[in-house]
Amino acid sequence: MCGIVGYVGRERAQTVMAGEETNGAHGALDVVMEGLRRLEYRGYDSAGVAVLTGDGVESRKKAGKLANLISELETDPLPRSLTGIGHTRWATHGGPTDQNAHPHLADGGRLALIHNGIIENFAELKAELLEQGVVLISDTDTEVAAALLGSIYRTLSEAGTPNALPLAMQQACQRLEGAFTLLAIHQDSPDLVVAARRNSPLVVGLGDGENFLGSDVSGFIDFTRRAVELGQDQIVTITPEDVTITDFHGAPAEGREFHVDWDAAAAEKGGYPSFMEKEINDQPDAVGQTLLGRTDLKGNLILDELRIDESILRSVDKIVVLACGTSAYAGQVAKYAIEHWCRIPTEVELSHEFRYRDPIVNEKTLVVAISQSGETMDTLMAVRYAREQGAKVVAICNTNGSTIPRESDAVLYTHAGPEIAVASTKAFLAQITAAYLLGLYLAQLRGNKYRDEIAEVLSDLHEMPEKIQHILDNADHVKKLARDMSDAKSVLFLGRHVGFPVAMEGALKLKELAYIHAEGFAAGELKHGPIALIEDGQPVVVVLPSPRGRDSLHSKVVSNIQEIRARGAITIVIAEEGDESVADFSEHVFHVPQTPTLLAPLLTTVPLQIFACELATAKGYDVDQPRNLAKSVTVE
Ligand code: F6R
């Protein structure tokens, strides 16, 4: 999500890259545009740049792809400059328009700011700034941050404070909540870029007589391989000669210098060999970002985007979740949670089946359409049909500005960032997270749960990014098993309750990535047919529920494991940490951190994704672009 580049150089900078030596700094615009091009893979829907010239700050920005910004720059060129910032925006607050694109200007046009992330307390700050008479022209939280920085800067500068821009950035950051990377330039400081980061990426690139900033090293990889990793809550000021790092209170801090040995293509994948591996590893962030900014200061859920009249949401008597593929499995997880928390009957239907069976939907039905791309034709047509019948539609979507949210009554965006690999991973976890938020919101609104009960689930949810990271950090055993099993002809997956959709998702990932026959079953269904498939050596992956949840759930699945083992199956069990109940009669057990049963899919899915990805890689397949598949299925 969002690409950020910053540059400052002096006229006589020497840069040696790929054998090419230049006398004189790169122009800021060239560096920034090249960086933005390299960061395109992060996904974006508008782009902009600002440079410092002898006359002050000049900026150009355009909705759409970089090509639009390039033609704008051809029509209305910027003068040569040695200080500049650039941004590709993935819309969150406010649609992808020219106006909402970054940079945003403040302090009477003398300051330009770009931002990645979400300022959680922007509404409160906005009210404060409006009261002071500040005029805001966009719908973004970024403009609020720019105005805040501008107003602090003005006060410091008028008081004659030296070094006012870094100081103003420190003071602004002390007021901001949420996740952000901010970069600012000011006409009073012509050879300086100030940046800040909290829970959002930023790295420094070191040159000779020039320095760089980027969301990741691909933002400057064409110019330098020397980089500095920053810590949490740090401010960095770059000039052509210096890089100064402090914390948000001005105390000196240090970054870790490293050498970038990736090539440019690898840099876009964050050093991972594939986008899929990167996206699997992005999941703590995808879940964390989706949770961000959804509660007010009192801990109440505030789903701002959910603009359906509360009285309508209170009177809903049925929920229908519509989606396809992986998104439909997220929908199945949602059903368990929503029915449990809200006591509203919830059906999950594949979008393409829904439309053709004369479904019963009316004004009292709430349709939840889940789509990563927001462009899946089957789901779009189902949404149109449901709205024609009078139902209200909430989209859960990862792609701002796409068609399904546009045609729905409300949208809850997942903030997983762009998913490039064709098969879905991080979007799945983000969809489940958003569905939990929707369920909790409805429970809050309809009074099904007390505030402290909701707060407890939210607090469990906020622990998820760390727990997912723990699984990612301890995945060697899963990876080794996947490599050892690369000759498997068929793998079965079993789960019960929320483990059932997880089993189906595990099977789908293996089919898609490794082209191995795989099926997911409800464990209870085994004896009704699928057990006939079990023969000597048949691998079966079992998602075992927590023994701390409903005990019948756990013990029933343990019995299922014994039944298939007795018939020769090789069992691979995903169990909760501390659960040793199957240790003696399973070939492989992978543990995931303890968590309440309903939230477990955010954890139990992860080893299954890693398993499929590693097995497919061992077979030499392209995990990013499996055969016959497309990322957006825009035909029925
Ligand atoms: C599987 C996968 C697909 C999508 C499905 C729906 O890995 O990615 O099954 O989940 O095509 O796509 P969206 O969510 O874009 O509507």
PDB file of C-alpha atoms in Angstrom, residues 184-362:
ATOM      1  CA  ALA A 184       7.669  16.677   4.489  1.00  0.00           C
ATOM      2  CA  ILE A 185       9.532  19.473   2.737  1.00  0.00           C
ATOM      3  CA  HIS A 186       9.302  23.203   3.446  1.00  0.00           C
ATOM      4  CA  GLN A 187      10.332  26.169   1.371  1.00  0.00           C
ATOM      5  CA  ASP A 188      12.319  27.625   4.296  1.00  0.00           C
ATOM      6  CA  SER A 189      14.594  24.536   4.348  1.00  0.00           C
ATOM      7  CA  PRO A 190      15.594  24.013   0.712  1.00  0.00           C
ATOM      8  CA  ASP A 191      17.972  21.100   1.215  1.00  0.00           C
ATOM      9  CA  LEU A 192      16.181  19.002   3.757  1.00  0.00           C
ATOM     10  CA  VAL A 193      13.518  16.289   3.866  1.00  0.00           C
ATOM     11  CA  VAL A 194      12.025  15.285   7.214  1.00  0.00           C
ATOM     12  CA  ALA A 195      10.323  11.954   7.735  1.00  0.00           C
ATOM     13  CA  ALA A 196       8.678  10.042  10.553  1.00  0.00           C
ATOM     14  CA  ARG A 197       7.540   6.495  11.004  1.00  0.00           C
ATOM     15  CA  ARG A 198       5.261   4.572  13.316  1.00  0.00           C
ATOM     16  CA  ASN A 199       4.036   1.085  12.401  1.00  0.00           C
ATOM     17  CA  SER A 200       4.554   1.825   8.747  1.00  0.00           C
ATOM     18  CA  PRO A 201       7.581   1.221   6.544  1.00  0.00           C
ATOM     19  CA  LEU A 202      10.431   3.630   5.767  1.00  0.00           C
ATOM     20  CA  VAL A 203      14.095   3.085   4.900  1.00  0.00           C
ATOM     21  CA  VAL A 204      16.915   5.530   4.226  1.00  0.00           C
ATOM     22  CA  GLY A 205      19.263   5.237   1.245  1.00  0.00           C
ATOM     23  CA  LEU A 206      22.777   6.661   1.650  1.00  0.00           C
ATOM     24  CA  GLY A 207      24.485   8.317  -1.300  1.00  0.00           C
ATOM     25  CA  ASP A 208      27.536  10.510  -1.749  1.00  0.00           C
ATOM     26  CA  GLY A 209      26.344  14.092  -1.517  1.00  0.00           C
ATOM     27  CA  GLU A 210      22.755  12.885  -1.788  1.00  0.00           C
ATOM     28  CA  ASN A 211      20.405  10.854   0.392  1.00  0.00           C
ATOM     29  CA  PHE A 212      17.153   9.021  -0.195  1.00  0.00           C
ATOM     30  CA  LEU A 213      14.034   7.807   1.549  1.00  0.00           C
ATOM     31  CA  GLY A 214      11.745   5.005   0.393  1.00  0.00           C
ATOM     32  CA  SER A 215       8.890   2.821   1.573  1.00  0.00           C
ATOM     33  CA  ASP A 216      11.338   0.051   0.871  1.00  0.00           C
ATOM     34  CA  VAL A 217      14.695  -0.192  -0.829  1.00  0.00           C
ATOM     35  CA  SER A 218      13.157  -0.478  -4.286  1.00  0.00           C
ATOM     36  CA  GLY A 219      12.370   3.250  -3.936  1.00  0.00           C
ATOM     37  CA  PHE A 220      16.077   4.039  -4.441  1.00  0.00           C
ATOM     38  CA  ILE A 221      17.704   0.806  -5.584  1.00  0.00           C
ATOM     39  CA  ASP A 222      18.697   2.367  -8.918  1.00  0.00           C
ATOM     40  CA  PHE A 223      20.867   4.896  -7.092  1.00  0.00           C
ATOM     41  CA  THR A 224      22.394   3.283  -4.025  1.00  0.00           C
ATOM     42  CA  ARG A 225      22.737  -0.063  -2.267  1.00  0.00           C
ATOM     43  CA  ARG A 226      23.627   1.425   1.139  1.00  0.00           C
ATOM     44  CA  ALA A 227      20.555   1.578   3.316  1.00  0.00           C
ATOM     45  CA  VAL A 228      19.553   2.273   6.906  1.00  0.00           C
ATOM     46  CA  GLU A 229      16.722   0.506   8.668  1.00  0.00           C
ATOM     47  CA  LEU A 230      14.789   2.716  11.072  1.00  0.00           C
ATOM     48  CA  GLY A 231      13.203   1.755  14.365  1.00  0.00           C
ATOM     49  CA  GLN A 232       9.682   2.362  15.612  1.00  0.00           C
ATOM     50  CA  ASP A 233       8.576   5.931  16.381  1.00  0.00           C
ATOM     51  CA  GLN A 234      11.573   7.633  14.802  1.00  0.00           C
ATOM     52  CA  ILE A 235      12.120  10.880  12.932  1.00  0.00           C
ATOM     53  CA  VAL A 236      14.782  11.075  10.265  1.00  0.00           C
ATOM     54  CA  THR A 237      16.094  14.235   8.654  1.00  0.00           C
ATOM     55  CA  ILE A 238      18.106  13.933   5.457  1.00  0.00           C
ATOM     56  CA  THR A 239      20.278  16.609   3.868  1.00  0.00           C
ATOM     57  CA  PRO A 240      22.781  16.009   1.039  1.00  0.00           C
ATOM     58  CA  GLU A 241      25.519  15.331   3.596  1.00  0.00           C
ATOM     59  CA  ASP A 242      23.757  14.022   6.706  1.00  0.00           C
ATOM     60  CA  VAL A 243      21.183  11.656   8.065  1.00  0.00           C
ATOM     61  CA  THR A 244      19.977  12.484  11.582  1.00  0.00           C
ATOM     62  CA  ILE A 245      17.699  10.141  13.492  1.00  0.00           C
ATOM     63  CA  THR A 246      15.813  10.952  16.689  1.00  0.00           C
ATOM     64  CA  ASP A 247      12.784   9.648  18.547  1.00  0.00           C
ATOM     65  CA  PHE A 248       9.525  11.592  18.654  1.00  0.00           C
ATOM     66  CA  HIS A 249      10.927  13.690  21.524  1.00  0.00           C
ATOM     67  CA  GLY A 250      14.186  14.657  19.860  1.00  0.00           C
ATOM     68  CA  ALA A 251      16.432  12.183  21.698  1.00  0.00           C
ATOM     69  CA  PRO A 252      19.164  10.920  19.358  1.00  0.00           C
ATOM     70  CA  ALA A 253      18.494   7.466  17.959  1.00  0.00           C
ATOM     71  CA  GLU A 254      20.269   5.099  15.613  1.00  0.00           C
ATOM     72  CA  GLY A 255      19.315   3.064  12.611  1.00  0.00           C
ATOM     73  CA  ARG A 256      20.940  -0.135  11.390  1.00  0.00           C
ATOM     74  CA  GLU A 257      22.961   0.225   8.208  1.00  0.00           C
ATOM     75  CA  PHE A 258      22.826  -2.657   5.748  1.00  0.00           C
ATOM     76  CA  HIS A 259      23.868  -3.411   2.228  1.00  0.00           C
ATOM     77  CA  VAL A 260      21.143  -4.192  -0.291  1.00  0.00           C
ATOM     78  CA  ASP A 261      22.235  -7.216  -2.236  1.00  0.00           C
ATOM     79  CA  TRP A 262      18.915  -7.900  -3.948  1.00  0.00           C
ATOM     80  CA  ASP A 263      18.423  -7.018  -7.554  1.00  0.00           C
ATOM     81  CA  ALA A 264      15.650  -4.577  -8.355  1.00  0.00           C
ATOM     82  CA  ALA A 265      13.075  -7.313  -9.073  1.00  0.00           C
ATOM     83  CA  ALA A 266      13.782  -9.051  -5.758  1.00  0.00           C
ATOM     84  CA  ALA A 267      13.553  -5.720  -3.960  1.00  0.00           C
ATOM     85  CA  GLU A 268       9.938  -5.317  -5.050  1.00  0.00           C
ATOM     86  CA  LYS A 269       9.232  -8.636  -3.396  1.00  0.00           C
ATOM     87  CA  GLY A 270      10.916  -7.439  -0.200  1.00  0.00           C
ATOM     88  CA  GLY A 271      13.698  -9.934  -0.823  1.00  0.00           C
ATOM     89  CA  TYR A 272      11.329 -12.937  -0.951  1.00  0.00           C
ATOM     90  CA  PRO A 273      11.613 -15.182  -3.982  1.00  0.00           C
ATOM     91  CA  SER A 274       7.922 -14.735  -4.828  1.00  0.00           C
ATOM     92  CA  PHE A 275       5.075 -12.328  -4.181  1.00  0.00           C
ATOM     93  CA  MET A 276       3.197 -15.226  -2.594  1.00  0.00           C
ATOM     94  CA  GLU A 277       5.883 -15.710   0.056  1.00  0.00           C
ATOM     95  CA  LYS A 278       5.986 -11.983   0.640  1.00  0.00           C
ATOM     96  CA  GLU A 279       2.217 -11.833   0.985  1.00  0.00           C
ATOM     97  CA  ILE A 280       2.116 -14.783   3.390  1.00  0.00           C
ATOM     98  CA  ASN A 281       4.710 -12.929   5.455  1.00  0.00           C
ATOM     99  CA  ASP A 282       2.736  -9.675   5.163  1.00  0.00           C
ATOM    100  CA  GLN A 283      -0.159 -11.202   7.079  1.00  0.00           C
ATOM    101  CA  PRO A 284       0.551  -9.792  10.538  1.00  0.00           C
ATOM    102  CA  ASP A 285       0.381  -6.372   8.891  1.00  0.00           C
ATOM    103  CA  ALA A 286      -2.686  -7.186   6.799  1.00  0.00           C
ATOM    104  CA  VAL A 287      -4.634  -8.152   9.920  1.00  0.00           C
ATOM    105  CA  GLY A 288      -3.172  -5.300  12.000  1.00  0.00           C
ATOM    106  CA  GLN A 289      -3.997  -2.678   9.368  1.00  0.00           C
ATOM    107  CA  THR A 290      -7.525  -4.004   8.961  1.00  0.00           C
ATOM    108  CA  LEU A 291      -8.106  -3.599  12.688  1.00  0.00           C
ATOM    109  CA  LEU A 292      -6.612  -0.133  12.775  1.00  0.00           C
ATOM    110  CA  GLY A 293      -8.829   2.872  13.367  1.00  0.00           C
ATOM    111  CA  ARG A 294     -12.039   0.934  13.923  1.00  0.00           C
ATOM    112  CA  THR A 295     -12.622   1.864  17.571  1.00  0.00           C
ATOM    113  CA  ASP A 296     -13.222   5.195  19.255  1.00  0.00           C
ATOM    114  CA  LEU A 297     -11.531   6.440  22.391  1.00  0.00           C
ATOM    115  CA  LYS A 298     -14.094   4.630  24.568  1.00  0.00           C
ATOM    116  CA  GLY A 299     -13.374   1.332  22.821  1.00  0.00           C
ATOM    117  CA  ASN A 300     -16.657   1.328  20.872  1.00  0.00           C
ATOM    118  CA  LEU A 301     -16.491  -0.037  17.359  1.00  0.00           C
ATOM    119  CA  ILE A 302     -16.913   2.701  14.784  1.00  0.00           C
ATOM    120  CA  LEU A 303     -17.164   1.360  11.268  1.00  0.00           C
ATOM    121  CA  ASP A 304     -17.233   4.737   9.555  1.00  0.00           C
ATOM    122  CA  GLU A 305     -17.657   3.317   6.115  1.00  0.00           C
ATOM    123  CA  LEU A 306     -20.772   1.407   7.157  1.00  0.00           C
ATOM    124  CA  ARG A 307     -23.221   4.055   6.111  1.00  0.00           C
ATOM    125  CA  ILE A 308     -26.461   2.094   6.319  1.00  0.00           C
ATOM    126  CA  ASP A 309     -29.067   3.518   8.616  1.00  0.00           C
ATOM    127  CA  GLU A 310     -28.687   1.960  12.070  1.00  0.00           C
ATOM    128  CA  SER A 311     -32.427   1.296  12.287  1.00  0.00           C
ATOM    129  CA  ILE A 312     -32.172  -0.815   9.128  1.00  0.00           C
ATOM    130  CA  LEU A 313     -29.241  -2.772  10.538  1.00  0.00           C
ATOM    131  CA  ARG A 314     -31.212  -3.343  13.743  1.00  0.00           C
ATOM    132  CA  SER A 315     -34.192  -4.745  11.857  1.00  0.00           C
ATOM    133  CA  VAL A 316     -32.233  -7.183   9.678  1.00  0.00           C
ATOM    134  CA  ASP A 317     -33.606 -10.703  10.124  1.00  0.00           C
ATOM    135  CA  LYS A 318     -31.252 -12.602   7.840  1.00  0.00           C
ATOM    136  CA  ILE A 319     -27.719 -12.230   6.540  1.00  0.00           C
ATOM    137  CA  VAL A 320     -26.613 -13.692   3.228  1.00  0.00           C
ATOM    138  CA  VAL A 321     -22.884 -13.762   2.537  1.00  0.00           C
ATOM    139  CA  LEU A 322     -22.021 -13.854  -1.170  1.00  0.00           C
ATOM    140  CA  ALA A 323     -18.549 -14.578  -2.512  1.00  0.00           C
ATOM    141  CA  CYS A 324     -16.495 -16.996  -4.607  1.00  0.00           C
ATOM    142  CA  GLY A 325     -13.486 -19.210  -3.928  1.00  0.00           C
ATOM    143  CA  THR A 326     -11.265 -18.220  -1.035  1.00  0.00           C
ATOM    144  CA  SER A 327     -13.491 -15.233  -0.269  1.00  0.00           C
ATOM    145  CA  ALA A 328     -16.429 -17.621   0.154  1.00  0.00           C
ATOM    146  CA  TYR A 329     -14.421 -19.583   2.733  1.00  0.00           C
ATOM    147  CA  ALA A 330     -13.873 -16.316   4.594  1.00  0.00           C
ATOM    148  CA  GLY A 331     -17.658 -15.961   4.398  1.00  0.00           C
ATOM    149  CA  GLN A 332     -18.115 -19.368   6.000  1.00  0.00           C
ATOM    150  CA  VAL A 333     -15.919 -18.345   8.910  1.00  0.00           C
ATOM    151  CA  ALA A 334     -18.035 -15.169   9.153  1.00  0.00           C
ATOM    152  CA  LYS A 335     -21.203 -17.253   9.450  1.00  0.00           C
ATOM    153  CA  TYR A 336     -19.971 -19.038  12.589  1.00  0.00           C
ATOM    154  CA  ALA A 337     -18.952 -15.756  14.197  1.00  0.00           C
ATOM    155  CA  ILE A 338     -21.995 -13.686  13.210  1.00  0.00           C
ATOM    156  CA  GLU A 339     -24.518 -16.327  14.249  1.00  0.00           C
ATOM    157  CA  HIS A 340     -22.736 -16.829  17.565  1.00  0.00           C
ATOM    158  CA  TRP A 341     -22.364 -13.140  18.401  1.00  0.00           C
ATOM    159  CA  CYS A 342     -25.498 -11.651  16.828  1.00  0.00           C
ATOM    160  CA  ARG A 343     -27.984 -14.516  16.714  1.00  0.00           C
ATOM    161  CA  ILE A 344     -28.924 -13.534  13.150  1.00  0.00           C
ATOM    162  CA  PRO A 345     -29.486 -16.496  10.783  1.00  0.00           C
ATOM    163  CA  THR A 346     -26.624 -16.330   8.276  1.00  0.00           C
ATOM    164  CA  GLU A 347     -26.334 -18.161   4.969  1.00  0.00           C
ATOM    165  CA  VAL A 348     -23.221 -18.323   2.836  1.00  0.00           C
ATOM    166  CA  GLU A 349     -23.691 -18.807  -0.842  1.00  0.00           C
ATOM    167  CA  LEU A 350     -21.418 -18.907  -3.853  1.00  0.00           C
ATOM    168  CA  SER A 351     -22.370 -15.805  -5.824  1.00  0.00           C
ATOM    169  CA  HIS A 352     -22.832 -17.708  -9.080  1.00  0.00           C
ATOM    170  CA  GLU A 353     -25.262 -20.181  -7.491  1.00  0.00           C
ATOM    171  CA  PHE A 354     -27.242 -17.554  -5.613  1.00  0.00           C
ATOM    172  CA  ARG A 355     -28.592 -15.710  -8.609  1.00  0.00           C
ATOM    173  CA  TYR A 356     -29.969 -18.682 -10.420  1.00  0.00           C
ATOM    174  CA  ARG A 357     -32.018 -20.273  -7.694  1.00  0.00           C
ATOM    175  CA  ASP A 358     -34.672 -17.650  -6.994  1.00  0.00           C
ATOM    176  CA  PRO A 359     -33.326 -16.839  -3.531  1.00  0.00           C
ATOM    177  CA  ILE A 360     -35.485 -15.302  -0.818  1.00  0.00           C
ATOM    178  CA  VAL A 361     -34.062 -11.869  -0.064  1.00  0.00           C
ATOM    179  CA  ASN A 362     -35.939  -8.712   0.842  1.00  0.00           C
TER     180      ASN A 362
END
